[in-house]
mmCIF file of C-alpha atoms and ligand atoms in Angstrom:
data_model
loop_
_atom_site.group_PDB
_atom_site.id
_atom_site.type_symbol
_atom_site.label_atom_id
_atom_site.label_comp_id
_atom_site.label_asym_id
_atom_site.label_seq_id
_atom_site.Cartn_x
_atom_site.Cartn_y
_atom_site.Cartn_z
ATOM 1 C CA UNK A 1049 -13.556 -14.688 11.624
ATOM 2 C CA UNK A 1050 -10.009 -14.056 11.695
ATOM 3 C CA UNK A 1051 -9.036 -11.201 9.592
ATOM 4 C CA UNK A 1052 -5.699 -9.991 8.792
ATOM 5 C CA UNK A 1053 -4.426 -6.662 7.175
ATOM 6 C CA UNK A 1054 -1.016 -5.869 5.724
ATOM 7 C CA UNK A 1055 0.142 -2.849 6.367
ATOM 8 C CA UNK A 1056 3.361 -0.904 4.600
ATOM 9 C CA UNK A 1057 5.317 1.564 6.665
ATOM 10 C CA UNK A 1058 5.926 4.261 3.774
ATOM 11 C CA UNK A 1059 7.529 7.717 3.610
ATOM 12 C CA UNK A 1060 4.969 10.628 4.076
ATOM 13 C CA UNK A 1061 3.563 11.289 0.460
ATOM 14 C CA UNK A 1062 4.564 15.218 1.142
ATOM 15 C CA UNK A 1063 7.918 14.199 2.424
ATOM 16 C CA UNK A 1064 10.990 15.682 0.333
ATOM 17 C CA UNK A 1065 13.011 12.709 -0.808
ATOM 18 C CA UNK A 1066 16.366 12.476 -0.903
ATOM 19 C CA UNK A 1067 18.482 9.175 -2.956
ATOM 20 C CA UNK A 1068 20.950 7.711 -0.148
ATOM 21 C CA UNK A 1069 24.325 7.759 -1.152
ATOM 22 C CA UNK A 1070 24.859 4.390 -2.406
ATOM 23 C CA UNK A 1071 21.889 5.383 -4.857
ATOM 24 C CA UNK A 1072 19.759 2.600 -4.866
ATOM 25 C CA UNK A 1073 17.559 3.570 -1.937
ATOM 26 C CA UNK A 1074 16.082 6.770 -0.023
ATOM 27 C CA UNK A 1075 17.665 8.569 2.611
ATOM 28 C CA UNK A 1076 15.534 8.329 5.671
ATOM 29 C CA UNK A 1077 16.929 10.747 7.650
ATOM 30 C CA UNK A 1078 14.545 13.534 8.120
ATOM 31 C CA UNK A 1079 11.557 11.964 6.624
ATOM 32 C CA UNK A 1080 8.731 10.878 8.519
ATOM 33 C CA UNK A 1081 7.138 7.451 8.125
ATOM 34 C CA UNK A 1082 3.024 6.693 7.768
ATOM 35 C CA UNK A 1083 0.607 3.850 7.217
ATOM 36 C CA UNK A 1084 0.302 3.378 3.202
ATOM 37 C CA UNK A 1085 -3.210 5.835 2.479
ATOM 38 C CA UNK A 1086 -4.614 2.565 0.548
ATOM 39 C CA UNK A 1087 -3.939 0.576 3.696
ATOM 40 C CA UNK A 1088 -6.184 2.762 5.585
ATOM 41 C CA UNK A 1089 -8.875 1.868 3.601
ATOM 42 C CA UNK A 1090 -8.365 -1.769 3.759
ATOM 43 C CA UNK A 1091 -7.604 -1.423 7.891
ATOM 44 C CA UNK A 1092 -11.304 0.184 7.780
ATOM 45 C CA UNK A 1093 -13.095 -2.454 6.070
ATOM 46 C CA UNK A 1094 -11.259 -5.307 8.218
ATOM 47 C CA UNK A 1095 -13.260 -3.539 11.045
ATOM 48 C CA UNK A 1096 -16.284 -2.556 8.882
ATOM 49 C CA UNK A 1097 -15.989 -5.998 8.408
ATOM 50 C CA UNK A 1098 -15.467 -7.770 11.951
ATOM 51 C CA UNK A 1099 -17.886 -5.019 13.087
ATOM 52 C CA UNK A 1100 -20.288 -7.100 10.903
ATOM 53 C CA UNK A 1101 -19.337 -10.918 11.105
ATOM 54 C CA UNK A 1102 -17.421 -10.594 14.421
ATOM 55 C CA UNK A 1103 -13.746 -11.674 15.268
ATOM 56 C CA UNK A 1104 -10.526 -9.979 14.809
ATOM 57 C CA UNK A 1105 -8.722 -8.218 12.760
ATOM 58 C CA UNK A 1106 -4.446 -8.657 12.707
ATOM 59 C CA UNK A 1107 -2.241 -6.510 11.650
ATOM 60 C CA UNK A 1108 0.680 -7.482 9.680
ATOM 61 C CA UNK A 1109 3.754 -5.158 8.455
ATOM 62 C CA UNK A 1110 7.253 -6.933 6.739
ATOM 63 C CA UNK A 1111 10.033 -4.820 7.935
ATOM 64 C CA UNK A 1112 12.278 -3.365 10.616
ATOM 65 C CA UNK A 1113 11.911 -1.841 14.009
ATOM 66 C CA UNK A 1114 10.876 1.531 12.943
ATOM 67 C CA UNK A 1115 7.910 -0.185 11.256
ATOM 68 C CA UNK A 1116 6.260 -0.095 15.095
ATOM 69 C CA UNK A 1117 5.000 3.057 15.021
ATOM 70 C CA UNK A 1118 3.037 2.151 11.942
ATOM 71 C CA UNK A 1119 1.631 -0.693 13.169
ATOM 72 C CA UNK A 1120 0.518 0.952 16.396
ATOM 73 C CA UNK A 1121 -1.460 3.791 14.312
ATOM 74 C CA UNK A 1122 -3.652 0.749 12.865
ATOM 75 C CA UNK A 1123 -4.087 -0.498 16.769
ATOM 76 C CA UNK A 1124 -4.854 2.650 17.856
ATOM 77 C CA UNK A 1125 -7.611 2.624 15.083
ATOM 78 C CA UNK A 1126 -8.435 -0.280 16.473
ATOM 79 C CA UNK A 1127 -7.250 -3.588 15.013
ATOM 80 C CA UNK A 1128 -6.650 -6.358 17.484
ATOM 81 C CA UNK A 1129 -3.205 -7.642 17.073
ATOM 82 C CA UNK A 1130 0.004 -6.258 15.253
ATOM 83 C CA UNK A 1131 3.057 -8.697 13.966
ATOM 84 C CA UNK A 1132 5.862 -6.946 12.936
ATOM 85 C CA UNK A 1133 7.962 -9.422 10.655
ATOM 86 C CA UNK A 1134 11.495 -8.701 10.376
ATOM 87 C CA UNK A 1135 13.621 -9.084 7.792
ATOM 88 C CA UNK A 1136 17.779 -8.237 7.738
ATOM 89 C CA UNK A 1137 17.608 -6.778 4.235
ATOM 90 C CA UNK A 1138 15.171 -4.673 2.075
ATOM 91 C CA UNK A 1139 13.218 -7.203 0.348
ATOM 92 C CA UNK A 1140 11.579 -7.511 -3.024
ATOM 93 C CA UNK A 1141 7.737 -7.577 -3.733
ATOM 94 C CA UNK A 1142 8.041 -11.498 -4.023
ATOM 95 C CA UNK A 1143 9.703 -11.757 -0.597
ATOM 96 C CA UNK A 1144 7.436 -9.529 1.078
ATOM 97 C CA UNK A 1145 4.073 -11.883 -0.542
ATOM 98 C CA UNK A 1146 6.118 -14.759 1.135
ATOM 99 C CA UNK A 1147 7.132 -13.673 4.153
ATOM 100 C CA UNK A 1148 3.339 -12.508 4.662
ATOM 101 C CA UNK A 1149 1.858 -15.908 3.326
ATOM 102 C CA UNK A 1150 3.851 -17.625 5.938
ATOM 103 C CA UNK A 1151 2.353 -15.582 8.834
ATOM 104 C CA UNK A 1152 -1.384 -15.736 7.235
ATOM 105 C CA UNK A 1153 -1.091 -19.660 7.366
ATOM 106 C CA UNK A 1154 0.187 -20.021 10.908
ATOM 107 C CA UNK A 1155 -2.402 -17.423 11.861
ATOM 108 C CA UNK A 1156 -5.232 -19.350 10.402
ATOM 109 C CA UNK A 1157 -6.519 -16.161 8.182
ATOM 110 C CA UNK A 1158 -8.946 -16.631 5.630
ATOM 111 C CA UNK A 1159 -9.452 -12.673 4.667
ATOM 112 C CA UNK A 1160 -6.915 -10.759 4.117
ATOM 113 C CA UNK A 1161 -6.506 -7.203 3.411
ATOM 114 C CA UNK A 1162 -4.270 -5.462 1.455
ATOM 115 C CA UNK A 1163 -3.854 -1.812 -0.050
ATOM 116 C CA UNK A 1164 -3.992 -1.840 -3.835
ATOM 117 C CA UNK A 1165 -0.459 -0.336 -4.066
ATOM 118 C CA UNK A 1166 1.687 0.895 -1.870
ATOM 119 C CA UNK A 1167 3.119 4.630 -2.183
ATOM 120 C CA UNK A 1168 7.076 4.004 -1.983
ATOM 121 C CA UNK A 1169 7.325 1.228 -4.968
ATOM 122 C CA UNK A 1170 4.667 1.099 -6.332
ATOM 123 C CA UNK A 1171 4.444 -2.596 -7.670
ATOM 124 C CA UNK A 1172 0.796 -3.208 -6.899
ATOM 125 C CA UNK A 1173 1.533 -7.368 -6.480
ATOM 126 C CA UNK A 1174 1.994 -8.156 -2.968
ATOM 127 C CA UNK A 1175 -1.690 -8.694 -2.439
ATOM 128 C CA UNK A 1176 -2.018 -10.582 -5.990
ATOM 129 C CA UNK A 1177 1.298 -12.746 -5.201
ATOM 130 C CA UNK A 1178 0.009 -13.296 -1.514
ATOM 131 C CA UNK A 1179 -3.178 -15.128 -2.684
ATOM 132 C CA UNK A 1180 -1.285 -16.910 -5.417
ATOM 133 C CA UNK A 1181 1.275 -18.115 -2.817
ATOM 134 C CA UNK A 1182 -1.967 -19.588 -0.358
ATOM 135 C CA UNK A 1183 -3.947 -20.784 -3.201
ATOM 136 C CA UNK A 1184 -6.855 -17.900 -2.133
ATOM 137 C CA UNK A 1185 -9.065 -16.070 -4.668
ATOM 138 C CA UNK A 1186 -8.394 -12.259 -4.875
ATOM 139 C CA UNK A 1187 -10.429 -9.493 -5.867
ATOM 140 C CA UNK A 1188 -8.379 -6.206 -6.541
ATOM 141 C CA UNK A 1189 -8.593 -2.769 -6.761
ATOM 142 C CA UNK A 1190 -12.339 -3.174 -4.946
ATOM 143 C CA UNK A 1191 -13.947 -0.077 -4.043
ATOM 144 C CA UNK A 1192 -17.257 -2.090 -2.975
ATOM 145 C CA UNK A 1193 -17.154 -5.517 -0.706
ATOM 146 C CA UNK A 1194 -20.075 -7.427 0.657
ATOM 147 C CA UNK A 1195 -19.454 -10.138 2.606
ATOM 148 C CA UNK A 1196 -22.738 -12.687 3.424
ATOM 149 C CA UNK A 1197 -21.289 -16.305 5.197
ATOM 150 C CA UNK A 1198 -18.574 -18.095 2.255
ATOM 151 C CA UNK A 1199 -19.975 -15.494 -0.160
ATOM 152 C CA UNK A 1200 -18.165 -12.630 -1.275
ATOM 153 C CA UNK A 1201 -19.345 -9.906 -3.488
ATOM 154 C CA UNK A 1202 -16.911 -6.914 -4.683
ATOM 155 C CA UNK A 1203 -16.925 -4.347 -7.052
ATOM 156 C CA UNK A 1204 -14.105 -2.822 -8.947
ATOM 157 C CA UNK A 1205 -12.815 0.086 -10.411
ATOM 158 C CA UNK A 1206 -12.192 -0.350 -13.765
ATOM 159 C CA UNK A 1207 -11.868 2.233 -16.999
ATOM 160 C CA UNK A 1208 -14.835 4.534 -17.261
ATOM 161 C CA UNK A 1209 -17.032 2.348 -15.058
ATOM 162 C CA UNK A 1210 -17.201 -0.643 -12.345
ATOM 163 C CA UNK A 1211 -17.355 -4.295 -12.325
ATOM 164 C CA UNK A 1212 -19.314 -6.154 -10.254
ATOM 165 C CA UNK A 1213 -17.486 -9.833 -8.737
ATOM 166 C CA UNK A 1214 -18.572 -12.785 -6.651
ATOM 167 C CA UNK A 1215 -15.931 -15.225 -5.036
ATOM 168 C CA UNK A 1216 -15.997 -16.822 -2.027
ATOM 169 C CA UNK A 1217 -13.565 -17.607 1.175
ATOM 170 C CA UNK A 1218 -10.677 -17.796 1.207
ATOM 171 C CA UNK A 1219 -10.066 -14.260 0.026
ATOM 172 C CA UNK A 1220 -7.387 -11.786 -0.730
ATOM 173 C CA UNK A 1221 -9.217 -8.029 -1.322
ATOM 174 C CA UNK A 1222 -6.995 -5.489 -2.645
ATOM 175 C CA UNK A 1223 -8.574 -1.584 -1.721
ATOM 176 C CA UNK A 1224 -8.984 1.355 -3.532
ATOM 177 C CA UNK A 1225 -9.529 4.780 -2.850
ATOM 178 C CA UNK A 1226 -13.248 5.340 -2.376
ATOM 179 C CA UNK A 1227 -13.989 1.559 -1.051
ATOM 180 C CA UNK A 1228 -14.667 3.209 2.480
ATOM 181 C CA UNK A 1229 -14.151 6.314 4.641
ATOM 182 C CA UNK A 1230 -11.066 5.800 7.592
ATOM 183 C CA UNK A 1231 -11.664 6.305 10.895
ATOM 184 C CA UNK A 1232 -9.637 8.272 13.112
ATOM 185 C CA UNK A 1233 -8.065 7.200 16.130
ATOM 186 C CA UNK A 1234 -9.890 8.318 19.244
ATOM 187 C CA UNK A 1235 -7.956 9.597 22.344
ATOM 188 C CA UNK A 1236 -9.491 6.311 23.678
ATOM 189 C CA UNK A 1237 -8.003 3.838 20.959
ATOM 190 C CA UNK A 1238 -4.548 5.670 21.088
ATOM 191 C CA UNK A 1239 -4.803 5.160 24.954
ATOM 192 C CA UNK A 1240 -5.984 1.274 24.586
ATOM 193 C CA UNK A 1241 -2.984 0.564 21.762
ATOM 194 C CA UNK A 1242 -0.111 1.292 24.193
ATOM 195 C CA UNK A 1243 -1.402 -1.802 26.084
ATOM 196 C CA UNK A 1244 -1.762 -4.180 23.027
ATOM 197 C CA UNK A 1245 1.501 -5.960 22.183
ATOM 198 C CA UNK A 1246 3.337 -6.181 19.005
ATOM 199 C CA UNK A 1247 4.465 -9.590 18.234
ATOM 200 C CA UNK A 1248 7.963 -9.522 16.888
ATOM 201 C CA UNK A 1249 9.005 -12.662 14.336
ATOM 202 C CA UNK A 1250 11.479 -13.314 12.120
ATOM 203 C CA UNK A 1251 11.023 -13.750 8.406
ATOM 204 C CA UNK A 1252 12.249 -17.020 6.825
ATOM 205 C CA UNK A 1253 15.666 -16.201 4.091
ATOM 206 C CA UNK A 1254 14.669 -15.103 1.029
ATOM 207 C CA UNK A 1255 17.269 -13.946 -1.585
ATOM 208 C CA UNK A 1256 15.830 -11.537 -4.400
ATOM 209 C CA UNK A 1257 14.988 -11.715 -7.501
ATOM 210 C CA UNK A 1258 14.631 -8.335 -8.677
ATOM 211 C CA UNK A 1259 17.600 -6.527 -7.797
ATOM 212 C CA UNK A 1260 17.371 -2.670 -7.643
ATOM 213 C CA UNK A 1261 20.364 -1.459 -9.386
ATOM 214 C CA UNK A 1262 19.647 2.452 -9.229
ATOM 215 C CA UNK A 1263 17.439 4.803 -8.013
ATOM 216 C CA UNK A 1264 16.596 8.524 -9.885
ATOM 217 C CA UNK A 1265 14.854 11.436 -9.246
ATOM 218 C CA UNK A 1266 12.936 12.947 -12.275
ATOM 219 C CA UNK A 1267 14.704 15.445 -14.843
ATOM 220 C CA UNK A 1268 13.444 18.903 -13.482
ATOM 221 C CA UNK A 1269 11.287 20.842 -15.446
ATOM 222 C CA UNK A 1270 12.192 23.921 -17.852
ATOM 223 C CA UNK A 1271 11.026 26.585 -16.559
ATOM 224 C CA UNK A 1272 7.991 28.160 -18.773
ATOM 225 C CA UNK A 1273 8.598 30.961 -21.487
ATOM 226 C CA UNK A 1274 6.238 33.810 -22.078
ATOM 227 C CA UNK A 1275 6.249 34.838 -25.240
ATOM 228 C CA UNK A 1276 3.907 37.714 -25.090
ATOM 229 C CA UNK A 1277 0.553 38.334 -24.275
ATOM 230 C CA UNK A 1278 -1.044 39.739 -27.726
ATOM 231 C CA UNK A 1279 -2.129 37.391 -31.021
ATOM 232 C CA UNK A 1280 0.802 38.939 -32.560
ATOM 233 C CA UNK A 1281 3.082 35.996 -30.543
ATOM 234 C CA UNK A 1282 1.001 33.217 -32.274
ATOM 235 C CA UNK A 1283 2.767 32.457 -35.061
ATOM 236 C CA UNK A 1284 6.050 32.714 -33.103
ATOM 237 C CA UNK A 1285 4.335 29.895 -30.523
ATOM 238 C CA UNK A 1286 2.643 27.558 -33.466
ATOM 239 C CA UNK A 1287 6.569 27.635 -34.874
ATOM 240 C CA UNK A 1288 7.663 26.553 -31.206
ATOM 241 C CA UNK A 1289 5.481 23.864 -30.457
ATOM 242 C CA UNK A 1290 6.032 22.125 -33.650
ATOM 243 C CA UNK A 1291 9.536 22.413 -33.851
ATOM 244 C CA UNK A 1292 10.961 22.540 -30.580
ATOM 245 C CA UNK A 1293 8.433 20.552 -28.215
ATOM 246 C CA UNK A 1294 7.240 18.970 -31.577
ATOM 247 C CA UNK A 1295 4.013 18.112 -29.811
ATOM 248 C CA UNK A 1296 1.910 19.740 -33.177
HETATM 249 C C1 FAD B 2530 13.448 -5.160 5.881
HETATM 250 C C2 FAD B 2530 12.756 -4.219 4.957
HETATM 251 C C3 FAD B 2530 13.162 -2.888 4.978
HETATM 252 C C4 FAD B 2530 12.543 -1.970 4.130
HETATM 253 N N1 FAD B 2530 12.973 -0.693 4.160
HETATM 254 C C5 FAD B 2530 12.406 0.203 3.352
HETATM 255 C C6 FAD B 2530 12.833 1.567 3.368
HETATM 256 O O1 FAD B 2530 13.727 1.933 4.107
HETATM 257 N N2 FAD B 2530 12.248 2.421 2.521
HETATM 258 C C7 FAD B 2530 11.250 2.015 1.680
HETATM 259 O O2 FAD B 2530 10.738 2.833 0.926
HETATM 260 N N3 FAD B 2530 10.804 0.753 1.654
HETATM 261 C C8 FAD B 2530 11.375 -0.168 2.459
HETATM 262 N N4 FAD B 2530 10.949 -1.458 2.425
HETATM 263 C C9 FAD B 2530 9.931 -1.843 1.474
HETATM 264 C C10 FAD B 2530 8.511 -1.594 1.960
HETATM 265 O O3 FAD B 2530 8.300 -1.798 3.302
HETATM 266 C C11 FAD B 2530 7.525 -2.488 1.200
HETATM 267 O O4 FAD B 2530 7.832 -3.813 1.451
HETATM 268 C C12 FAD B 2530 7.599 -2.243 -0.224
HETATM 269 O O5 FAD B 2530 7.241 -0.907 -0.387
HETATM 270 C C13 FAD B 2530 6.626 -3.106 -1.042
HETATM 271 O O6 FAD B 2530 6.563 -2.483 -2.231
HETATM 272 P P1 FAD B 2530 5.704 -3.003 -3.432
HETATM 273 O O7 FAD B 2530 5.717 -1.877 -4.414
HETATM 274 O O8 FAD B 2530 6.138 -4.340 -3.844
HETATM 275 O O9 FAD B 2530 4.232 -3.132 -2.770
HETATM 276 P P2 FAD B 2530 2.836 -3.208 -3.512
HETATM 277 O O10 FAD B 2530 2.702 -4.466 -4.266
HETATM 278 O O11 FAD B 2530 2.573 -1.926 -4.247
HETATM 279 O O12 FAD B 2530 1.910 -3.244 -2.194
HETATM 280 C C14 FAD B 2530 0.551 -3.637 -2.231
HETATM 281 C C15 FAD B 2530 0.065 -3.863 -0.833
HETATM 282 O O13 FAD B 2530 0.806 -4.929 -0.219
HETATM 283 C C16 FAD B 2530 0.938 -4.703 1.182
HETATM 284 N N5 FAD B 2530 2.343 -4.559 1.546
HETATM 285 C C17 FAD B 2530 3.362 -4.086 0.765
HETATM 286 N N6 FAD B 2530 4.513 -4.104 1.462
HETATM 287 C C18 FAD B 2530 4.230 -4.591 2.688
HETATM 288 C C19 FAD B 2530 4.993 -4.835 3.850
HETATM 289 N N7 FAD B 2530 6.320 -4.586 3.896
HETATM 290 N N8 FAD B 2530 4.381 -5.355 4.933
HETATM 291 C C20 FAD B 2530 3.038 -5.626 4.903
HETATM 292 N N9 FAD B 2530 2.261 -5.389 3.849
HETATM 293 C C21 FAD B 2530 2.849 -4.891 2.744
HETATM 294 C C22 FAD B 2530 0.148 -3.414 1.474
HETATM 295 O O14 FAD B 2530 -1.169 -3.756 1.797
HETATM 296 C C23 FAD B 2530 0.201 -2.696 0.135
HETATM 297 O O15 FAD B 2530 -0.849 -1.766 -0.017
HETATM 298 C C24 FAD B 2530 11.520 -2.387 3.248
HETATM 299 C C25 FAD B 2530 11.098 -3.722 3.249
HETATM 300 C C26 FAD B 2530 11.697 -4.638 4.097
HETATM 301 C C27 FAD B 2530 11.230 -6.051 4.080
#
């Protein structure tokens, strides 16, 4: 089976982030670059998966050069094939889905892979827009998959419990935290991925249509008041909450 995965090329979730000077995107000097953590999961079960079924897995990251080293992590790991698809300008979640629909139809891919969100914007919708754009059912936020010929069955995370799915091929899976437990790269994976080759292509124009207009940091927090530490303060803090934070 031909499996793909799409993998984001996001800033390190412990990286201190800086707004570039234009303010509508992050300086990345100085911050170091990883796999999205809910891509590892779904680069686990593509294996899990061909380890099962048989085939290969692709990898496929939307973005510039730098987006490499990402992409060689999840050979290393031990996916088959990486595509990086470049793109002149930062694009928007819509132009990433379409830029990776294009590359799932010429490869022939009828899984595909994706984290449930990735860390930098946080949309959650490339995966969702992906399968909309190739007419393929999608399961997300799965933190269970089964896979048995055509038939599919998944289960999600959902509030205060889990739901159980079936669907069938052609499939879009979007992966939770939980669905499986990464691998690590072995000395002999990291040694086998300088061999495999990246396929570089270019992504087809696509203008925007969300536009980001600024980018903010959050206000910093006050910094805490003691008031005292006998019941003689209490009155003092019941008169705070309720009229300064006003939260009683
Ligand atoms: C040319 C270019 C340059 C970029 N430069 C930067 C940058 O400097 N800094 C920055 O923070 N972001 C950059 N991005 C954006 C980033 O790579 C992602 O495309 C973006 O984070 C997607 O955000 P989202 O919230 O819509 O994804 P979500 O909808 O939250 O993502 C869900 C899932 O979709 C998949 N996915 C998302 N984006 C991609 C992708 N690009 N390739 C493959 N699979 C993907 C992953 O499986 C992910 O888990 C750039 C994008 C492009 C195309």
């Amino acid at each position: 089976m031909k499996i793909a995965v799409c993998i984001s090329h996001v800033p390190d979730t412990a990286a201190k982030i800086v707004i570039g000077q234009n303010g509508k995107e992050i300086d990345p000097n100085g911050v170091t670059y990883i796999i999205n953590p809910y891509d590892e999961f779904a680069l686990e079960e593509a294996l899990k998966t061909k380890e099962k079924v048989g085939g290969e897995v692709t990898v496929i990251s939307i973005g510039t050069d730098s987006n490499k080293e990402t992409i060689r992590k999840a050979l290393a790991v031990g996916a088959d094939n990486g595509i990086l698809v470049k793109s002149n300008s930062d694009r928007d979640s819509l132009g990433v889905a379409k830029a990776i629909a294009d590359e799932i139809k010429s490869l022939g891919s009828e899984l595909v892979f994706f984290g449930k969100q990735s860390v930098d914007y946080d949309s959650s919708v490339v995966g969702q827009l992906t399968a909309e754009l190739l007419g393929f059912n999608c399961v997300s936020v799965v933190v269970d998959f089964k896979i048995d010929g055509n038939r599919i069955i998944a289960e999600r995370e959902i509030e205060g419990g889990r739901e159980v799915v079936e669907t069938s091929l052609p499939a879009v899976i979007t992966a939770q935290k939980g669905l499986n437990e990464p691998r690590y790269a072995s000395l002999k994976g990291i040694m086998a991925a300088k061999k495999k080759t990246i396929e570089e292509k270019t992504a087809t124009d696509y203008h925007n249509s969300v536009e980001i207009l600024s980018m903010k940091k959050p206000a910093m927090k006050q910094a805490g008041r003691i008031l005292g530490t006998d019941k003689s303060v209490v009155p003092e803090l019941v008169r705070l909450l309720r009229e300064e934070a006003k939260v009683i």
